[in-house]
Short mmCIF file of C-alpha atoms in Angstrom, two decimals:
data_model
loop_
_atom_site.label_atom_id
_atom_site.label_comp_id
_atom_site.label_asym_id
_atom_site.label_seq_id
_atom_site.Cartn_x
_atom_site.Cartn_y
_atom_site.Cartn_z
CA UNK M 5 -33.02 3.86 29.93
CA UNK M 6 -33.77 5.00 33.40
CA UNK M 7 -30.63 3.89 35.19
CA UNK M 8 -27.36 3.68 33.26
CA UNK M 9 -25.74 0.42 34.12
CA UNK M 10 -22.08 0.82 33.28
CA UNK M 11 -21.08 -2.78 33.59
CA UNK M 12 -23.86 -3.80 31.19
CA UNK M 13 -22.83 -1.14 28.70
CA UNK M 14 -19.30 -2.49 28.81
CA UNK M 15 -20.03 -6.26 28.93
CA UNK M 16 -22.79 -6.58 26.38
CA UNK M 17 -20.81 -5.73 23.25
CA UNK M 18 -18.12 -8.17 24.35
CA UNK M 19 -20.46 -11.15 24.48
CA UNK M 20 -24.25 -10.98 24.33
CA UNK M 21 -24.39 -8.19 21.84
CA UNK M 22 -21.08 -8.60 20.06
CA UNK M 23 -21.01 -6.46 16.91
CA UNK M 24 -19.50 -9.23 14.74
CA UNK M 25 -20.97 -12.46 16.05
CA UNK M 26 -24.39 -11.25 17.14
CA UNK M 27 -25.09 -8.15 15.13
CA UNK M 28 -23.01 -9.39 12.19
CA UNK M 29 -21.61 -5.94 11.42
CA UNK M 30 -18.15 -5.04 10.17
CA UNK M 31 -17.64 -8.41 8.50
CA UNK M 32 -15.87 -6.97 5.45
CA UNK M 33 -12.80 -5.75 7.32
CA UNK M 34 -12.88 -8.80 9.56
CA UNK M 35 -12.36 -10.99 6.54
CA UNK M 36 -9.69 -8.76 5.01
CA UNK M 37 -7.23 -7.93 7.78
CA UNK M 38 -7.14 -11.14 9.74
CA UNK M 39 -4.45 -12.98 7.82
CA UNK M 40 -1.87 -11.96 10.41
CA UNK M 41 -2.18 -11.00 14.06
CA UNK M 42 -0.35 -7.66 13.91
CA UNK M 43 -2.48 -5.84 11.40
CA UNK M 44 -5.58 -7.37 13.05
CA UNK M 45 -4.56 -5.83 16.36
CA UNK M 46 -3.79 -2.45 14.84
CA UNK M 47 -7.12 -2.55 13.00
CA UNK M 48 -8.89 -3.43 16.23
CA UNK M 49 -7.21 -0.52 18.04
CA UNK M 50 -8.00 1.88 15.17
CA UNK M 51 -11.67 0.89 15.13
CA UNK M 52 -11.87 1.15 18.93
CA UNK M 53 -10.35 4.64 18.84
CA UNK M 54 -12.75 5.73 16.09
CA UNK M 55 -15.87 4.29 17.70
CA UNK M 56 -14.93 5.59 21.14
CA UNK M 57 -14.18 9.14 20.08
CA UNK M 58 -16.96 9.44 17.52
CA UNK M 59 -19.37 8.22 20.20
CA UNK M 60 -17.99 10.74 22.66
CA UNK M 61 -18.04 13.65 20.21
CA UNK M 62 -21.50 12.85 18.89
CA UNK M 63 -22.79 12.47 22.39
CA UNK M 64 -21.37 15.83 23.38
CA UNK M 65 -22.98 17.43 20.33
CA UNK M 66 -26.25 15.44 20.50
CA UNK M 67 -28.44 18.29 21.74
CA UNK M 68 -27.19 20.72 19.11
CA UNK M 69 -27.26 18.52 16.04
CA UNK M 70 -30.07 19.50 13.63
CA UNK M 71 -31.97 16.26 13.17
CA UNK M 72 -32.28 16.73 9.39
CA UNK M 73 -28.56 16.56 8.84
CA UNK M 74 -27.57 14.26 11.70
CA UNK M 75 -26.32 11.49 9.44
CA UNK M 76 -24.15 13.97 7.59
CA UNK M 77 -22.78 15.33 10.90
CA UNK M 78 -22.01 11.77 12.02
CA UNK M 79 -20.25 11.05 8.76
CA UNK M 80 -18.12 14.18 8.98
CA UNK M 81 -17.05 13.31 12.53
CA UNK M 82 -16.29 9.69 11.68
CA UNK M 83 -14.50 10.58 8.44
CA UNK M 84 -12.30 13.16 10.16
CA UNK M 85 -11.38 10.71 12.88
CA UNK M 86 -10.49 8.06 10.34
CA UNK M 87 -8.32 10.51 8.39
CA UNK M 88 -6.55 11.40 11.69
CA UNK M 89 -5.92 7.73 12.43
CA UNK M 90 -4.64 7.19 8.89
CA UNK M 91 -2.32 10.21 9.05
CA UNK M 92 -0.92 9.08 12.37
CA UNK M 93 -0.35 5.53 11.14
CA UNK M 94 1.35 6.87 8.02
CA UNK M 95 3.72 8.93 10.17
CA UNK M 96 4.56 6.37 12.81
CA UNK M 97 3.64 2.89 11.59
CA UNK M 98 4.17 3.19 7.84
CA UNK M 99 4.50 -0.51 7.02
CA UNK M 100 1.35 -1.39 8.95
CA UNK M 101 -0.47 1.38 7.24
CA UNK M 102 0.54 -0.12 3.93
CA UNK M 103 -0.54 -3.58 5.04
CA UNK M 104 -3.95 -2.24 6.14
CA UNK M 105 -4.12 -0.08 2.98
CA UNK M 106 -7.72 0.74 2.05
CA UNK M 107 -9.21 -0.91 5.12
CA UNK M 108 -8.32 2.04 7.37
CA UNK M 109 -10.23 4.31 5.02
CA UNK M 110 -13.06 1.84 5.05
CA UNK M 111 -13.53 2.21 8.77
CA UNK M 112 -15.73 5.11 7.69
CA UNK M 113 -18.14 2.64 6.20
CA UNK M 114 -17.88 0.14 9.00
CA UNK M 115 -21.46 -0.34 10.11
CA UNK M 116 -20.38 -0.72 13.76
CA UNK M 117 -19.40 2.95 13.96
CA UNK M 118 -22.53 4.43 12.40
CA UNK M 119 -24.64 1.85 14.15
CA UNK M 120 -23.44 2.83 17.57
CA UNK M 121 -23.76 6.56 16.82
CA UNK M 122 -27.41 6.14 15.80
CA UNK M 123 -28.32 3.62 18.41
CA UNK M 124 -26.47 4.88 21.41
CA UNK M 125 -24.49 8.12 21.22
CA UNK M 126 -27.41 10.26 20.04
CA UNK M 127 -29.44 9.36 23.11
CA UNK M 128 -26.91 9.05 25.87
CA UNK M 129 -24.54 11.09 28.02
CA UNK M 130 -20.87 11.36 26.99
CA UNK M 131 -19.39 8.98 29.54
CA UNK M 132 -21.66 6.02 28.80
CA UNK M 133 -21.25 6.77 25.12
CA UNK M 134 -17.47 6.68 25.35
CA UNK M 135 -17.66 3.41 27.25
CA UNK M 136 -20.05 1.97 24.70
CA UNK M 137 -17.65 2.99 21.90
CA UNK M 138 -14.70 1.35 23.57
CA UNK M 139 -16.61 -1.78 24.36
CA UNK M 140 -17.92 -2.18 20.88
CA UNK M 141 -14.48 -1.62 19.43
CA UNK M 142 -13.12 -4.18 21.84
CA UNK M 143 -15.90 -6.60 21.02
CA UNK M 144 -14.98 -6.27 17.33
CA UNK M 145 -11.26 -6.53 18.21
CA UNK M 146 -11.61 -9.78 20.17
CA UNK M 147 -13.20 -11.57 17.24
CA UNK M 148 -10.54 -10.15 14.89
CA UNK M 149 -7.75 -11.35 17.13
CA UNK M 150 -9.28 -14.83 17.57
CA UNK M 151 -9.71 -15.25 13.84
CA UNK M 152 -6.26 -13.83 13.07
CA UNK M 153 -4.67 -16.07 15.65
CA UNK M 154 -6.09 -19.22 14.05
CA UNK M 155 -5.43 -18.04 10.51
CA UNK M 156 -1.81 -16.98 11.14
CA UNK M 157 -1.03 -20.13 13.15
CA UNK M 158 -2.54 -22.64 10.75
CA UNK M 159 -1.94 -20.63 7.58
CA UNK M 160 1.64 -19.63 7.92
CA UNK M 161 2.76 -21.46 11.04
CA UNK M 162 3.66 -18.26 12.81
CA UNK M 163 2.37 -15.72 15.32
CA UNK M 164 3.24 -12.02 15.06
CA UNK M 165 5.51 -13.08 12.17
CA UNK M 166 7.62 -15.42 14.31
CA UNK M 167 7.66 -19.09 13.37
CA UNK M 168 6.07 -21.08 16.20
CA UNK M 169 5.54 -24.42 14.58
CA UNK M 170 8.85 -26.32 14.94
CA UNK M 171 10.76 -27.43 11.84
CA UNK M 172 10.59 -31.01 13.10
CA UNK M 173 6.88 -31.05 12.57
CA UNK M 174 7.31 -29.92 8.95
CA UNK M 175 9.89 -32.69 8.52
CA UNK M 176 7.23 -35.19 9.64
CA UNK M 177 5.06 -34.07 6.79
CA UNK M 178 3.01 -31.29 8.32
CA UNK M 179 2.35 -28.41 5.99
CA UNK M 180 0.74 -25.02 6.36
CA UNK M 181 -2.92 -24.84 5.46
CA UNK M 182 -2.91 -22.44 2.53
CA UNK M 183 -6.70 -22.00 2.43
CA UNK M 184 -6.47 -20.27 5.83
CA UNK M 185 -4.87 -17.30 4.09
CA UNK M 186 -7.85 -16.84 1.83
CA UNK M 187 -10.87 -14.70 2.87
CA UNK M 188 -13.40 -17.56 2.62
CA UNK M 189 -11.72 -19.31 5.52
CA UNK M 190 -12.13 -16.17 7.67
CA UNK M 191 -15.86 -16.32 7.02
CA UNK M 192 -15.93 -19.96 7.95
CA UNK M 193 -13.97 -19.25 11.13
CA UNK M 194 -16.33 -16.41 12.07
CA UNK M 195 -19.16 -18.86 11.50
CA UNK M 196 -17.53 -21.30 13.83
CA UNK M 197 -17.07 -18.63 16.48
CA UNK M 198 -20.76 -17.74 16.18
CA UNK M 199 -21.72 -21.39 16.44
CA UNK M 200 -19.64 -21.87 19.62
CA UNK M 201 -20.99 -18.71 21.18
CA UNK M 202 -24.64 -19.62 20.42
CA UNK M 203 -24.31 -23.11 21.75
CA UNK M 204 -22.88 -21.75 25.00
CA UNK M 205 -25.31 -18.85 25.49
CA UNK M 206 -28.90 -19.82 25.94
CA UNK M 207 -30.08 -16.20 25.48
CA UNK M 208 -28.92 -16.17 21.91
CA UNK M 209 -30.73 -19.30 20.81
CA UNK M 210 -33.76 -18.72 18.72
CA UNK M 211 -36.73 -20.90 19.39
CA UNK E 9 -33.26 27.18 20.37
CA UNK E 10 -34.98 25.68 17.38
CA UNK E 11 -32.40 23.24 16.08
CA UNK E 12 -34.56 22.44 13.08
CA UNK E 13 -34.71 25.88 11.46
CA UNK E 14 -33.02 26.32 8.14
CA UNK E 15 -30.71 29.13 9.35
CA UNK E 16 -29.51 27.03 12.26
CA UNK E 17 -28.85 24.03 10.03
CA UNK E 18 -26.87 26.02 7.51
CA UNK E 19 -24.80 27.89 10.12
CA UNK E 20 -24.23 24.64 12.03
CA UNK E 21 -22.90 22.79 9.03
CA UNK E 22 -20.75 25.75 7.94
CA UNK E 23 -19.09 26.00 11.33
CA UNK E 24 -18.61 22.23 11.54
CA UNK E 25 -16.92 22.09 8.16
CA UNK E 26 -14.55 24.99 9.03
CA UNK E 27 -13.59 23.41 12.35
CA UNK E 28 -12.94 20.02 10.76
CA UNK E 29 -10.91 21.57 7.98
CA UNK E 30 -8.71 23.41 10.43
CA UNK E 31 -8.11 20.34 12.53
CA UNK E 32 -7.25 18.16 9.57
CA UNK E 33 -4.97 20.77 8.09
CA UNK E 34 -3.03 21.23 11.28
CA UNK E 35 -2.52 17.47 11.69
CA UNK E 36 -1.65 16.92 8.08
CA UNK E 37 0.93 19.73 7.98
CA UNK E 38 2.35 18.64 11.38
CA UNK E 39 2.86 15.06 10.35
CA UNK E 40 4.18 15.75 6.81
CA UNK E 41 7.89 15.69 7.65
CA UNK E 42 7.62 12.33 9.41
CA UNK E 43 5.56 10.91 6.54
CA UNK E 44 8.07 12.16 3.99
CA UNK E 45 10.85 10.35 5.82
CA UNK E 46 8.86 7.15 5.65
CA UNK E 47 8.15 7.52 1.95
CA UNK E 48 11.76 8.36 1.17
CA UNK E 49 12.88 5.32 3.09
CA UNK E 50 10.45 3.13 1.17
CA UNK E 51 11.88 4.50 -2.04
CA UNK E 52 15.34 3.68 -0.89
CA UNK E 53 14.34 0.18 0.22
CA UNK E 54 12.77 -0.49 -3.17
CA UNK E 55 15.75 0.79 -5.15
CA UNK E 56 18.07 -1.36 -3.07
CA UNK E 57 15.78 -4.35 -3.24
CA UNK E 58 15.83 -4.68 -6.98
CA UNK E 59 19.63 -4.54 -6.91
CA UNK E 60 19.51 -7.46 -4.48
CA UNK E 61 20.08 -5.63 -1.20
CA UNK E 62 17.52 -6.34 1.53
CA UNK E 63 17.33 -3.68 4.18
CA UNK E 64 14.81 -2.49 6.78
CA UNK E 65 13.77 1.09 7.24
CA UNK E 66 16.00 1.81 10.23
CA UNK E 67 19.10 1.25 8.10
CA UNK E 68 17.64 2.31 4.73
CA UNK E 69 19.28 5.72 4.53
CA UNK E 70 22.69 4.61 5.70
CA UNK E 71 22.81 1.59 3.39
CA UNK E 72 21.40 3.62 0.50
CA UNK E 73 24.08 6.24 0.78
CA UNK E 74 26.76 3.61 0.91
CA UNK E 75 25.46 1.40 -1.89
CA UNK E 76 24.44 4.00 -4.42
CA UNK E 77 27.75 4.98 -5.95
CA UNK E 78 26.18 7.50 -8.22
CA UNK E 79 22.78 8.84 -9.21
CA UNK E 80 22.00 11.23 -11.99
CA UNK E 81 19.35 12.38 -14.41
CA UNK E 82 19.85 12.35 -18.06
CA UNK E 83 17.83 13.73 -20.96
CA UNK E 84 16.94 11.83 -24.09
CA UNK E 85 20.33 12.59 -25.62
CA UNK E 86 22.15 11.14 -22.66
CA UNK E 87 23.24 14.52 -21.37
CA UNK E 88 23.26 14.85 -17.61
CA UNK E 89 20.92 17.48 -16.25
CA UNK E 90 21.18 19.38 -13.03
CA UNK E 91 18.25 17.56 -11.42
CA UNK E 92 18.65 15.45 -8.35
CA UNK E 93 17.74 11.88 -9.23
CA UNK E 94 16.23 11.12 -5.86
CA UNK E 95 14.02 14.12 -5.36
CA UNK E 96 12.95 14.70 -8.97
CA UNK E 97 9.17 14.64 -9.08
CA UNK E 98 8.65 11.38 -7.20
CA UNK E 99 11.92 10.35 -8.86
CA UNK E 100 9.96 8.82 -11.69
CA UNK E 101 10.54 9.43 -15.32
CA UNK E 102 9.37 12.87 -16.30
CA UNK E 103 7.95 13.43 -19.74
CA UNK E 104 7.28 16.95 -20.79
CA UNK E 105 6.19 18.37 -24.12
CA UNK E 106 8.05 21.47 -25.13
CA UNK E 107 7.51 23.63 -28.17
CA UNK E 108 10.77 24.96 -29.44
CA UNK E 109 11.15 26.89 -32.69
CA UNK E 110 7.76 25.66 -33.73
CA UNK E 111 8.72 22.02 -33.35
CA UNK E 112 6.90 19.96 -30.78
CA UNK E 113 9.33 17.83 -28.86
CA UNK E 114 8.89 15.59 -25.93
CA UNK E 115 11.43 16.19 -23.25
CA UNK E 116 12.42 13.33 -20.98
CA UNK E 117 14.26 13.30 -17.79
CA UNK E 118 15.53 9.87 -16.86
CA UNK E 119 16.85 9.25 -13.37
CA UNK E 120 19.41 6.48 -12.90
CA UNK E 121 20.83 5.06 -9.71
CA UNK E 122 24.07 3.13 -9.95
CA UNK E 123 24.09 0.69 -7.06
CA UNK E 124 26.97 -1.45 -5.94
CA UNK E 125 26.35 -4.86 -4.39
CA UNK E 126 29.20 -7.25 -3.72
CA UNK E 127 31.39 -5.68 -6.34
CA UNK E 128 28.71 -5.79 -9.02
CA UNK E 129 27.14 -2.65 -10.37
CA UNK E 130 23.46 -2.39 -11.12
CA UNK E 131 21.55 0.44 -12.82
CA UNK E 132 18.29 0.99 -11.09
CA UNK E 133 15.71 2.96 -13.07
CA UNK E 134 12.19 3.98 -12.08
CA UNK E 135 9.11 2.72 -13.90
CA UNK E 136 5.80 4.43 -14.29
CA UNK E 137 2.65 3.32 -16.08
CA UNK E 138 -1.10 2.76 -16.08
CA UNK E 139 -2.81 -0.26 -14.58
CA UNK E 140 -6.48 -1.09 -14.85
CA UNK E 141 -7.80 1.37 -12.29
CA UNK E 142 -4.96 3.73 -11.58
CA UNK E 143 -1.29 4.40 -11.56
CA UNK E 144 1.29 1.64 -11.28
CA UNK E 145 4.96 2.21 -10.70
CA UNK E 146 8.14 0.53 -9.55
CA UNK E 147 11.81 0.08 -10.10
CA UNK E 148 13.91 -2.16 -12.25
CA UNK E 149 17.56 -2.99 -11.80
CA UNK E 150 19.55 -3.71 -14.89
CA UNK E 151 22.87 -5.56 -14.76
CA UNK E 152 26.07 -3.98 -15.93
CA UNK E 153 25.31 -4.79 -19.55
CA UNK E 154 22.31 -2.48 -19.20
CA UNK E 155 20.23 -5.17 -20.83
CA UNK E 156 19.47 -7.97 -18.36
CA UNK E 157 16.97 -7.38 -15.55
CA UNK E 158 18.37 -8.20 -12.15
CA UNK E 159 15.16 -7.52 -10.23
CA UNK E 160 12.02 -5.49 -10.21
CA UNK E 161 9.79 -3.98 -7.58
CA UNK E 162 6.21 -3.00 -8.43
CA UNK E 163 3.62 -0.97 -6.66
CA UNK E 164 0.10 0.08 -7.53
CA UNK E 165 -2.47 2.61 -6.40
CA UNK E 166 -5.72 0.72 -6.79
CA UNK E 167 -5.56 -2.55 -8.66
CA UNK E 168 -8.13 -5.18 -7.76
CA UNK E 169 -7.22 -6.95 -4.50
CA UNK E 170 -6.70 -10.66 -5.14
CA UNK E 171 -6.30 -10.17 -8.87
CA UNK E 172 -4.33 -7.24 -10.28
CA UNK E 173 -2.98 -6.43 -6.87
CA UNK E 174 -0.96 -9.63 -7.06
CA UNK E 175 1.44 -7.73 -9.40
CA UNK E 176 3.48 -6.79 -6.43
CA UNK E 177 3.97 -10.38 -5.22
CA UNK E 178 7.10 -12.40 -5.63
CA UNK E 179 5.66 -15.11 -7.89
CA UNK E 180 5.08 -12.41 -10.53
CA UNK E 181 8.04 -10.07 -10.01
CA UNK E 182 10.53 -12.94 -9.84
CA UNK E 183 9.62 -13.82 -13.43
CA UNK E 184 11.30 -10.65 -14.63
CA UNK E 185 14.66 -11.71 -13.32
CA UNK E 186 17.09 -12.48 -16.06
CA UNK E 187 14.88 -11.20 -18.86
CA UNK E 188 16.76 -9.47 -21.64
CA UNK E 189 15.56 -6.22 -23.15
CA UNK E 190 17.20 -6.21 -26.56
CA UNK E 191 18.09 -8.79 -29.08
CA UNK E 192 20.52 -8.17 -31.94
CA UNK E 193 20.46 -4.47 -31.16
CA UNK E 194 16.66 -4.24 -31.37
CA UNK E 195 14.54 -3.55 -28.36
CA UNK E 196 12.15 -6.37 -27.59
CA UNK E 197 11.31 -5.92 -23.92
CA UNK E 198 9.08 -8.40 -22.15
CA UNK E 199 6.16 -10.34 -23.68
CA UNK E 200 3.24 -11.50 -21.63
CA UNK E 201 1.54 -14.82 -22.39
CA UNK E 202 -1.61 -16.38 -21.03
CA UNK E 203 -0.39 -19.82 -22.01
CA UNK E 204 2.58 -20.97 -19.94
CA UNK E 205 3.76 -23.17 -22.88
CA UNK E 206 4.32 -20.04 -24.90
CA UNK E 207 6.12 -18.47 -21.99
CA UNK E 208 8.46 -21.45 -21.94
CA UNK E 209 9.18 -21.00 -25.68
CA UNK E 210 10.28 -17.44 -25.04
CA UNK E 211 12.66 -17.78 -22.14
CA UNK E 212 14.41 -14.46 -22.73
CA UNK E 213 11.35 -12.25 -22.81
CA UNK E 214 8.30 -14.29 -21.77
CA UNK E 215 6.27 -13.58 -18.64
CA UNK E 216 3.29 -15.56 -17.42
CA UNK E 217 0.27 -13.31 -17.02
CA UNK E 218 -1.63 -13.11 -13.76
CA UNK E 219 -4.86 -15.10 -14.15
CA UNK E 220 -7.90 -12.87 -14.31
CA UNK E 221 -5.85 -9.71 -14.53
CA UNK E 222 -5.22 -9.20 -18.26
CA UNK E 223 -5.50 -5.44 -18.08
CA UNK E 224 -3.14 -5.09 -15.12
CA UNK E 225 -0.61 -7.47 -16.63
CA UNK E 226 -0.66 -5.58 -19.93
CA UNK E 227 -0.24 -2.41 -17.96
CA UNK E 228 2.86 -3.80 -16.29
CA UNK E 229 4.22 -4.99 -19.62
CA UNK E 230 3.71 -1.59 -21.24
CA UNK E 231 5.25 0.12 -18.24
CA UNK E 232 8.36 -2.01 -18.22
CA UNK E 233 8.79 -1.86 -21.97
CA UNK E 234 8.06 1.87 -22.44
CA UNK E 235 10.22 2.95 -19.53
CA UNK E 236 13.17 0.68 -20.31
CA UNK E 237 12.99 1.60 -23.95
CA UNK E 238 13.30 5.27 -23.01
CA UNK E 239 16.68 4.34 -21.50
CA UNK E 240 17.77 2.40 -24.55
CA UNK E 241 19.82 5.24 -26.07
CA UNK E 242 21.99 5.21 -22.94
CA UNK E 243 22.82 1.61 -23.28
CA UNK E 244 25.80 2.09 -25.54
CA UNK E 245 27.34 4.72 -23.37
CA UNK E 246 26.71 3.00 -20.06
CA UNK E 247 27.64 -0.50 -20.92
CA UNK E 248 30.56 0.46 -23.18
CA UNK E 249 32.07 2.74 -20.58
CA UNK E 250 32.28 -0.15 -18.17
CA UNK E 251 33.58 -2.46 -20.88
CA UNK E 252 36.10 -0.05 -22.28
CA UNK E 253 36.94 1.55 -19.00
CA UNK E 254 40.36 -0.08 -18.53
CA UNK E 255 41.47 1.05 -21.98
CA UNK E 256 40.46 4.65 -21.68
CA UNK E 257 41.35 7.22 -19.11
CA UNK E 258 39.54 5.90 -16.08
CA UNK E 259 38.82 9.04 -14.19
CA UNK E 260 36.89 10.63 -17.00
CA UNK E 261 34.88 7.96 -18.65
CA UNK E 262 33.75 5.54 -16.05
CA UNK E 263 30.65 7.27 -14.93
CA UNK E 264 30.08 9.68 -17.76
CA UNK E 265 26.90 8.63 -19.59
CA UNK E 266 27.19 11.35 -22.13
CA UNK E 267 29.84 11.35 -24.80
CA UNK E 268 28.99 10.65 -28.32
CA UNK E 269 26.81 7.62 -28.58
CA UNK E 270 23.09 8.34 -28.91
CA UNK E 271 22.27 9.90 -32.22
CA UNK E 272 20.30 13.08 -32.49
CA UNK E 273 17.12 11.38 -33.64
CA UNK E 274 16.83 9.57 -30.39
CA UNK E 275 14.39 12.21 -29.18
CA UNK E 276 11.90 10.97 -31.68
CA UNK E 277 12.65 7.34 -31.02
CA UNK E 278 12.35 7.42 -27.34
CA UNK E 279 8.72 8.24 -27.06
CA UNK E 280 6.24 7.40 -29.68
#
């Protein structure tokens, strides 16, 4: 990488190299926390914070890390950041922390985080690494929010917990689509997002 | 510097671990008070919820202090102890084995919260038990007769999501409403059935199990039965005081769970 191109670093994870739809990483939490918008957004922010800061920290440390224990060092950094996020959520957003339950802890095992550390932070300067972390977290977050939007709207007829589908529609015989609340539907929705993205972007189509 | 030498690697990891430990300790200690407030409020919300009072965390403390007319801890004989019902060891039932004069006895401390809602009194008691993977706990509110369940709240540490974890959901907890603990003076508790026909045949005690979660459901059953049975000796005192209250001197008896009722052998009966 001769010349760091900041706009590419930032744009790629959002579209061409999206962690969920292209790299298909971090699917587990994407299925689990997308029943409602609010936890999805908090999860997206938490993952973004963790990827951004772990990228930054690892990038700052990259020349000192003994290569034999680099995975361990990465894990320690990621795990501590996740514990920090969890502690802060417990103190200030207790109900959300309960809703996200184990999935906050599972950010540690989210492949996006480790993937970016190995692939990017270890070989790049702190500023691009920070950007890369933010962008990958955001790329993950966008998909989470899209899926959560559809699932909450069709599954419980609400957005952010507020009813948006008018009662009149229910009176006409409309009913919430219960299957939307189940994890398989999230997988199908992610599949649909991938399909739409691939059909729009020529670069992603395999010959 | 050779970053691959053994000495460097060992020193590096040692320093890293110490730094991380310090950072995490500072944050954890710093945020403790705020986290404790949240947990206390959740406790209050749950206690109020099974007595039929819905409240959010901003008003939890205020409502709790108003609605809980009385809270106390009693031992197996029904004597009040000096413990504070709310702060006693996670305010769950405390079982302790004590050896006294060569006799092994199990000591219990049973917290009770008397909650008033619309002129009705409810006795809220904590529950504590074992699920499939870890601890389960909750609260149950008994009506004034100290026999009929008014509502329950359950929580769990690590039951299987989508199966056992459903024990906290309304479709399951609402089944406990109106269930009676004793029949003809004998403790029956709740029974769990896989077949909903059998549940229908046992309207006073029957609960439909959660499909695919036999172990968790049995855990819940045992928790509810064991914990509520531990309170059984208090039943006479608590329900009779409210019934006989007008006849006797009001000021003294109304809230006194002690007097004469539970026999001395209740220590052995309470816990098997």
